[in-house]
mmCIF file of N, CA, C and O in Angstrom:
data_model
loop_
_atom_site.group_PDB
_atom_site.id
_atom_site.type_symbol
_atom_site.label_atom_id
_atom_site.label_comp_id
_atom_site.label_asym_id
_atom_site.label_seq_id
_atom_site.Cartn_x
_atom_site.Cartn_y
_atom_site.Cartn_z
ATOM 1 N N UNK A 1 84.744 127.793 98.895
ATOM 2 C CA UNK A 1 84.896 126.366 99.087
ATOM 3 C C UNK A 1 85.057 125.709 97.714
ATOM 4 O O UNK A 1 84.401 126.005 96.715
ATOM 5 N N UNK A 2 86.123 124.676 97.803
ATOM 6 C CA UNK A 2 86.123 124.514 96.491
ATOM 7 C C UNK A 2 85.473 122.828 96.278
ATOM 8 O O UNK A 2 85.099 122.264 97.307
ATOM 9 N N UNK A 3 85.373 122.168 95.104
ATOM 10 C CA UNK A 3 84.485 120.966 94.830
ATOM 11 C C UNK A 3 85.842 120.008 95.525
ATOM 12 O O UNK A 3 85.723 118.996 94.834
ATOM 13 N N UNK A 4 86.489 119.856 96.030
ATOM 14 C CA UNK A 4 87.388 119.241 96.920
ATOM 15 C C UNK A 4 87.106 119.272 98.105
ATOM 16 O O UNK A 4 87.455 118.380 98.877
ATOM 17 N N UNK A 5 86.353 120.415 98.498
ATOM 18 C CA UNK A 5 86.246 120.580 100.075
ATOM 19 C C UNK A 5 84.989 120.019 99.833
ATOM 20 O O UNK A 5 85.006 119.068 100.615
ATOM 21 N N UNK A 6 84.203 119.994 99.417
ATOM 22 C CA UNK A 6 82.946 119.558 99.591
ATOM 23 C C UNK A 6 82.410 118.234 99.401
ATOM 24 O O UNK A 6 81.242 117.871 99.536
ATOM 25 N N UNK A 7 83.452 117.543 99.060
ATOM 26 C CA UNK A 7 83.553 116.387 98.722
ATOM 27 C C UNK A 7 84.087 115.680 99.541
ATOM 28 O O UNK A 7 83.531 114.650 99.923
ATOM 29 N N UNK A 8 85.203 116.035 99.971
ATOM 30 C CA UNK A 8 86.438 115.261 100.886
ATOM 31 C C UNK A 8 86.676 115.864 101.956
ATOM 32 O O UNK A 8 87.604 115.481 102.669
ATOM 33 N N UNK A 9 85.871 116.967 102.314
ATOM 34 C CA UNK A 9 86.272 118.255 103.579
ATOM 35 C C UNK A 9 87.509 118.695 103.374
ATOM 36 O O UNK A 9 88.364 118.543 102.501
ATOM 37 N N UNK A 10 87.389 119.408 104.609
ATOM 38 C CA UNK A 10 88.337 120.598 104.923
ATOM 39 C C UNK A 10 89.750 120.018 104.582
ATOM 40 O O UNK A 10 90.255 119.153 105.298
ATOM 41 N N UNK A 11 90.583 120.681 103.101
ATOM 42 C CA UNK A 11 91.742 120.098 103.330
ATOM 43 C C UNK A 11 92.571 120.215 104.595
ATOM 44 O O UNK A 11 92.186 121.111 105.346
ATOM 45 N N UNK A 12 93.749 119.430 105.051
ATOM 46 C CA UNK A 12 94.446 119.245 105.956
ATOM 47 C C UNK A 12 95.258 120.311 106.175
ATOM 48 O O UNK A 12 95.923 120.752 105.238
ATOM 49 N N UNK A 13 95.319 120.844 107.358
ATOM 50 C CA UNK A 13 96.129 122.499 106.830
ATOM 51 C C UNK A 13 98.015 121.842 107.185
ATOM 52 O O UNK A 13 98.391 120.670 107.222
ATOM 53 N N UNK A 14 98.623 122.782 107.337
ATOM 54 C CA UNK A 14 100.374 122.675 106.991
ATOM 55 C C UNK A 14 101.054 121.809 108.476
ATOM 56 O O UNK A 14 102.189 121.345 108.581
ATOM 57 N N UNK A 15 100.073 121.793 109.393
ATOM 58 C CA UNK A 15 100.524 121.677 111.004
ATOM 59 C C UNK A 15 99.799 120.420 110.765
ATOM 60 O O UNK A 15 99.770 119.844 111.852
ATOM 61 N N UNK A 16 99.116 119.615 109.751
ATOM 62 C CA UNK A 16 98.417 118.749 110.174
ATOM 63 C C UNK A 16 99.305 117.321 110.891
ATOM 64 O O UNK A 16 100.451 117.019 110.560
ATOM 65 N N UNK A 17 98.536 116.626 111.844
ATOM 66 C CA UNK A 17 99.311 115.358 112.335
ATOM 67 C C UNK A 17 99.229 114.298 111.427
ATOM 68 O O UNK A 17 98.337 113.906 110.675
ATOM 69 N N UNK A 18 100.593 113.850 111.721
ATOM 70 C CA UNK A 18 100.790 112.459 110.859
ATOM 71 C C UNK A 18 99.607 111.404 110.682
ATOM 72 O O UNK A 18 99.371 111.252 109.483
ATOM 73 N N UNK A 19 98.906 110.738 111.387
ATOM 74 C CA UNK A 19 97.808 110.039 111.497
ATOM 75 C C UNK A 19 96.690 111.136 110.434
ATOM 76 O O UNK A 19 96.284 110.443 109.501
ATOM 77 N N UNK A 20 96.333 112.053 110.380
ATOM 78 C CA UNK A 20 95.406 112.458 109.726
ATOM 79 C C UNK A 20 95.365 112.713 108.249
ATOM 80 O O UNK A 20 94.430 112.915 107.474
ATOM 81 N N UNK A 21 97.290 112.608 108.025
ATOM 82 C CA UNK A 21 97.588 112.661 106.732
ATOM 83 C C UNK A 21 97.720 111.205 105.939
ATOM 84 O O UNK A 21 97.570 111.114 104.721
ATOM 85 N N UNK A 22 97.991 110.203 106.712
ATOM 86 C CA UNK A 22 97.646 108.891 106.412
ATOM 87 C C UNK A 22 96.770 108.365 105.544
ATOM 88 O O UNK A 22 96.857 107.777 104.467
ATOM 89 N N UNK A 23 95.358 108.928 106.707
ATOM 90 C CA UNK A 23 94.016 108.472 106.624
ATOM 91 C C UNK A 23 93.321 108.790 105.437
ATOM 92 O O UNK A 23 92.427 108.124 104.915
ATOM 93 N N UNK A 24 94.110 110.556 104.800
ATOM 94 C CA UNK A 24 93.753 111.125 103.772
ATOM 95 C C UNK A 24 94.229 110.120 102.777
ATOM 96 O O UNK A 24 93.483 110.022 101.803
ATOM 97 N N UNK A 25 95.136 109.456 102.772
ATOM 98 C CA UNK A 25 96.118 108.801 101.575
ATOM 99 C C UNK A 25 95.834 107.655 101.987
ATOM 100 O O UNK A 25 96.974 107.314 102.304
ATOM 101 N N UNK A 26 94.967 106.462 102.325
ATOM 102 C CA UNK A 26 94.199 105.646 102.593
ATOM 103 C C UNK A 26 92.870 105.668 101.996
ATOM 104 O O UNK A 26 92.385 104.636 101.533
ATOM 105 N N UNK A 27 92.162 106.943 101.975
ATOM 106 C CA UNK A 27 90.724 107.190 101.577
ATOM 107 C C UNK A 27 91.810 107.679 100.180
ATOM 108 O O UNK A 27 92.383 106.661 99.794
ATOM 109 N N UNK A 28 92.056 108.392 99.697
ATOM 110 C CA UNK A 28 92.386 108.429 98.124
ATOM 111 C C UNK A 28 92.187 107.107 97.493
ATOM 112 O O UNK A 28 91.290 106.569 96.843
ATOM 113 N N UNK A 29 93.858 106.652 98.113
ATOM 114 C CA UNK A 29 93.857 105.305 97.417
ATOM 115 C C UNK A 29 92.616 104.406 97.170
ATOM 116 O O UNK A 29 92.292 103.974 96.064
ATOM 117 N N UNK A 30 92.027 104.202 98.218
ATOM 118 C CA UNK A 30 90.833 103.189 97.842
ATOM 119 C C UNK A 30 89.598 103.446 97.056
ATOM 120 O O UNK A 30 88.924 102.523 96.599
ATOM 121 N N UNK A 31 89.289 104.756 96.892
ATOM 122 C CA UNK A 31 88.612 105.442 96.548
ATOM 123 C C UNK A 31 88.976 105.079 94.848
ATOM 124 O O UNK A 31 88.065 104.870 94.047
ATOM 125 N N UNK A 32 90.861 105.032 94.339
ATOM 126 C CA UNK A 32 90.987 105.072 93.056
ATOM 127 C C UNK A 32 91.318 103.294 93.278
ATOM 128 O O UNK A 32 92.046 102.974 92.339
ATOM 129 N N UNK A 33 91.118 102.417 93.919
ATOM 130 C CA UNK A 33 90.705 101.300 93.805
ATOM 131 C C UNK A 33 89.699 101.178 92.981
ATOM 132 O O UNK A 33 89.816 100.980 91.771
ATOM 133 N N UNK A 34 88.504 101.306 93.683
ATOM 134 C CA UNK A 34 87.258 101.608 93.366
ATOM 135 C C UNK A 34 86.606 101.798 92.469
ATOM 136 O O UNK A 34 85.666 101.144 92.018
ATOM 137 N N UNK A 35 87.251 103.094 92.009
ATOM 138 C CA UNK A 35 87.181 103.566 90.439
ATOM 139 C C UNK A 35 87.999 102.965 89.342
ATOM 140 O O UNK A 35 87.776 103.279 88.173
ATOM 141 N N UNK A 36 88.885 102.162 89.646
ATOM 142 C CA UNK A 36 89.741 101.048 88.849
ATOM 143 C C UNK A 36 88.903 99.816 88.991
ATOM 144 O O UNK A 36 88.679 99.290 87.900
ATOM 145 N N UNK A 37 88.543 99.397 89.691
ATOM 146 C CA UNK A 37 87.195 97.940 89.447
ATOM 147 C C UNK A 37 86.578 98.657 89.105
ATOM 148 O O UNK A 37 86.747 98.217 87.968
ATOM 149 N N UNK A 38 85.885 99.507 88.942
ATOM 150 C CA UNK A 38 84.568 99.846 88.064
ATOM 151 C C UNK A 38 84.511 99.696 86.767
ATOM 152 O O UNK A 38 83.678 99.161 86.035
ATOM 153 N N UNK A 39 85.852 100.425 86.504
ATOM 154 C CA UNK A 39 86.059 99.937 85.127
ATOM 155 C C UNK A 39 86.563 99.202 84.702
ATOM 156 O O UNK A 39 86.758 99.447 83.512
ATOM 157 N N UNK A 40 87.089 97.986 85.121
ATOM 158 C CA UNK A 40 87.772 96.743 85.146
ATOM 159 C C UNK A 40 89.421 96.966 84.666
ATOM 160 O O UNK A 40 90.044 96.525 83.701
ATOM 161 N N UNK A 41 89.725 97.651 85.538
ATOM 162 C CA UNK A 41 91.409 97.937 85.011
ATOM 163 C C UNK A 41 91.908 97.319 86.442
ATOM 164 O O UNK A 41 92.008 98.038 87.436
ATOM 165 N N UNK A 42 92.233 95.823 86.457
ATOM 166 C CA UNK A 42 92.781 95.234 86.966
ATOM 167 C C UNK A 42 94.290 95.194 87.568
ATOM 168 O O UNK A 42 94.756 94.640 88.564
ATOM 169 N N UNK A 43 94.880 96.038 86.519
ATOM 170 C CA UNK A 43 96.145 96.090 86.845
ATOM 171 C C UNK A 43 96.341 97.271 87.799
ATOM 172 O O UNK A 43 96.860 96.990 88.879
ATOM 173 N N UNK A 44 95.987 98.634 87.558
ATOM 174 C CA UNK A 44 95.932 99.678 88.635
ATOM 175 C C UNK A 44 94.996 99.443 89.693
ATOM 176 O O UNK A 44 95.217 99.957 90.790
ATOM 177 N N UNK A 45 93.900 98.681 89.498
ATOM 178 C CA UNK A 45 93.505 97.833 90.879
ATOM 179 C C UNK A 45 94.564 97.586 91.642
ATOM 180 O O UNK A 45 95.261 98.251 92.409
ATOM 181 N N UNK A 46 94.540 96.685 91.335
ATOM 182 C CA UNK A 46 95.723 95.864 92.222
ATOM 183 C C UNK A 46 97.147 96.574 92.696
ATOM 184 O O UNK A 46 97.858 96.057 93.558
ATOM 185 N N UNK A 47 97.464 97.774 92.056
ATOM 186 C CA UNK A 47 98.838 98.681 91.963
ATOM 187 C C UNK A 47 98.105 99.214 93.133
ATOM 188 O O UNK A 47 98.727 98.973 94.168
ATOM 189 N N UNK A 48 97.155 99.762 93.301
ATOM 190 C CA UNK A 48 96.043 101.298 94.487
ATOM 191 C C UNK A 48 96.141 100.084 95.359
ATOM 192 O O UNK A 48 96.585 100.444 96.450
ATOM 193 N N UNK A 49 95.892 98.682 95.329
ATOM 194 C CA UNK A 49 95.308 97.732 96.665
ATOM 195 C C UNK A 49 97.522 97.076 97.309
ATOM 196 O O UNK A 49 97.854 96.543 98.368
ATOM 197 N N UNK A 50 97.962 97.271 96.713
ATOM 198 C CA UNK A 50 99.393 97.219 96.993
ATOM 199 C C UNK A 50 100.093 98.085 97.764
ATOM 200 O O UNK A 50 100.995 97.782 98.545
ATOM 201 N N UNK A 51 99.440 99.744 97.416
ATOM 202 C CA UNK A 51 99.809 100.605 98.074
ATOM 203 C C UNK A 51 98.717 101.027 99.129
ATOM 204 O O UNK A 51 98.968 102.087 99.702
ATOM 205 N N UNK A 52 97.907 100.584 99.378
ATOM 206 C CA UNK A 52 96.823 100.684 100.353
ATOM 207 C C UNK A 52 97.531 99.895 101.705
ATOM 208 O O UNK A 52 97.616 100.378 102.834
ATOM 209 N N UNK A 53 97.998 98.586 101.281
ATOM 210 C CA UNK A 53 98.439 97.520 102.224
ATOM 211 C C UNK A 53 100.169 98.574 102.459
ATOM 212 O O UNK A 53 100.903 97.866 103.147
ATOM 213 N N UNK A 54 100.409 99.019 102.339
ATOM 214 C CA UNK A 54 101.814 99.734 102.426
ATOM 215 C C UNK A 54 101.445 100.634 103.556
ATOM 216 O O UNK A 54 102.097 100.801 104.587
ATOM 217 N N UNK A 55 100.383 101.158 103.249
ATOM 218 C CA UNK A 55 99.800 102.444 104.076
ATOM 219 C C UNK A 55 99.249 101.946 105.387
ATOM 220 O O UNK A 55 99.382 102.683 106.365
ATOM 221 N N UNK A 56 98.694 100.878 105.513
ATOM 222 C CA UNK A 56 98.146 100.020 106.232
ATOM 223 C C UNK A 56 99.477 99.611 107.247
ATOM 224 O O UNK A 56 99.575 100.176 108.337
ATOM 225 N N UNK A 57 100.312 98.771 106.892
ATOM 226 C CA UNK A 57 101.392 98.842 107.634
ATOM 227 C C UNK A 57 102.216 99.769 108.869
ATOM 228 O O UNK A 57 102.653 99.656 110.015
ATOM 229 N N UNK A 58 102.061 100.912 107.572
ATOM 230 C CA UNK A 58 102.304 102.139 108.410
ATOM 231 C C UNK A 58 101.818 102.342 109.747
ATOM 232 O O UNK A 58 102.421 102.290 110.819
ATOM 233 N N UNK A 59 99.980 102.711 109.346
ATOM 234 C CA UNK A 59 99.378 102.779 109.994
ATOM 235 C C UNK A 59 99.613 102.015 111.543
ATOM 236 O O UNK A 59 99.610 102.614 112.618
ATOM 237 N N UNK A 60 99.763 100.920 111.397
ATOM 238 C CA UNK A 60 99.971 100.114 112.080
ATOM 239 C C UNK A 60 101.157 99.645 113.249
ATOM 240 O O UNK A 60 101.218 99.078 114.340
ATOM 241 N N UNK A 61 102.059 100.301 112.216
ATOM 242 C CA UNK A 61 103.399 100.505 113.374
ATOM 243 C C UNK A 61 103.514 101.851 113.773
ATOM 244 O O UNK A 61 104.359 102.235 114.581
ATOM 245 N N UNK A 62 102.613 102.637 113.182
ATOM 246 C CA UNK A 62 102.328 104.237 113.851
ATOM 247 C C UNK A 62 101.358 104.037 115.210
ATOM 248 O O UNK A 62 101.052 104.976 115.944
ATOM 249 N N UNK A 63 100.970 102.780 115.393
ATOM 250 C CA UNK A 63 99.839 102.632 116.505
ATOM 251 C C UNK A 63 98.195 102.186 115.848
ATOM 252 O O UNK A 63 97.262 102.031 116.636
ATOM 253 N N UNK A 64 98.077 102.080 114.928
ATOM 254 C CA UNK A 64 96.839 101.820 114.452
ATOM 255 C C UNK A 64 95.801 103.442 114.741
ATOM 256 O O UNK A 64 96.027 104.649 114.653
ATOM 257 N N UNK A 65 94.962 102.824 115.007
ATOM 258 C CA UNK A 65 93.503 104.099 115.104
ATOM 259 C C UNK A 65 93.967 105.050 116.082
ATOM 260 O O UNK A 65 94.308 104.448 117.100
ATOM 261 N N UNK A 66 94.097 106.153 116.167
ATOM 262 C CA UNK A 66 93.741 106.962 117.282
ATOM 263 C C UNK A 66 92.531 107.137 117.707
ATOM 264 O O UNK A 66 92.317 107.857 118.682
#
């Protein structure tokens, strides 16, 4: 197991569904939100919260939540 899996679980294997690969790239992004306000780097803030709302969209015309 590597410090990825244990952190973020089981990566997504090759068959994974669209919705689950999303969700992964939703939790990244915000995650390096996160870690961009922490350290006050405003500008890649806001770049991670731009592409969050992109993903979000998606999400959204994919059906929202399963």
């Amino acid at each position: 197991m590597t410090l990825y899996e244990i952190v973020y679980g089981p990566r997504p294997g090759e068959n994974a569904d669209f919705p689950t690969l999303l969700r992964r790239a939703l939790d990244a992004n915000a995650m390096l939100a996160r870690g961009y306000a922490l350290v006050g780097d405003a500008v890649n803030e806001a770049a991670k919260h731009r592409e969050i709302n992109k993903l979000l969209g998606i999400w959204e015309l994919d059906g929202g939540a399963v």
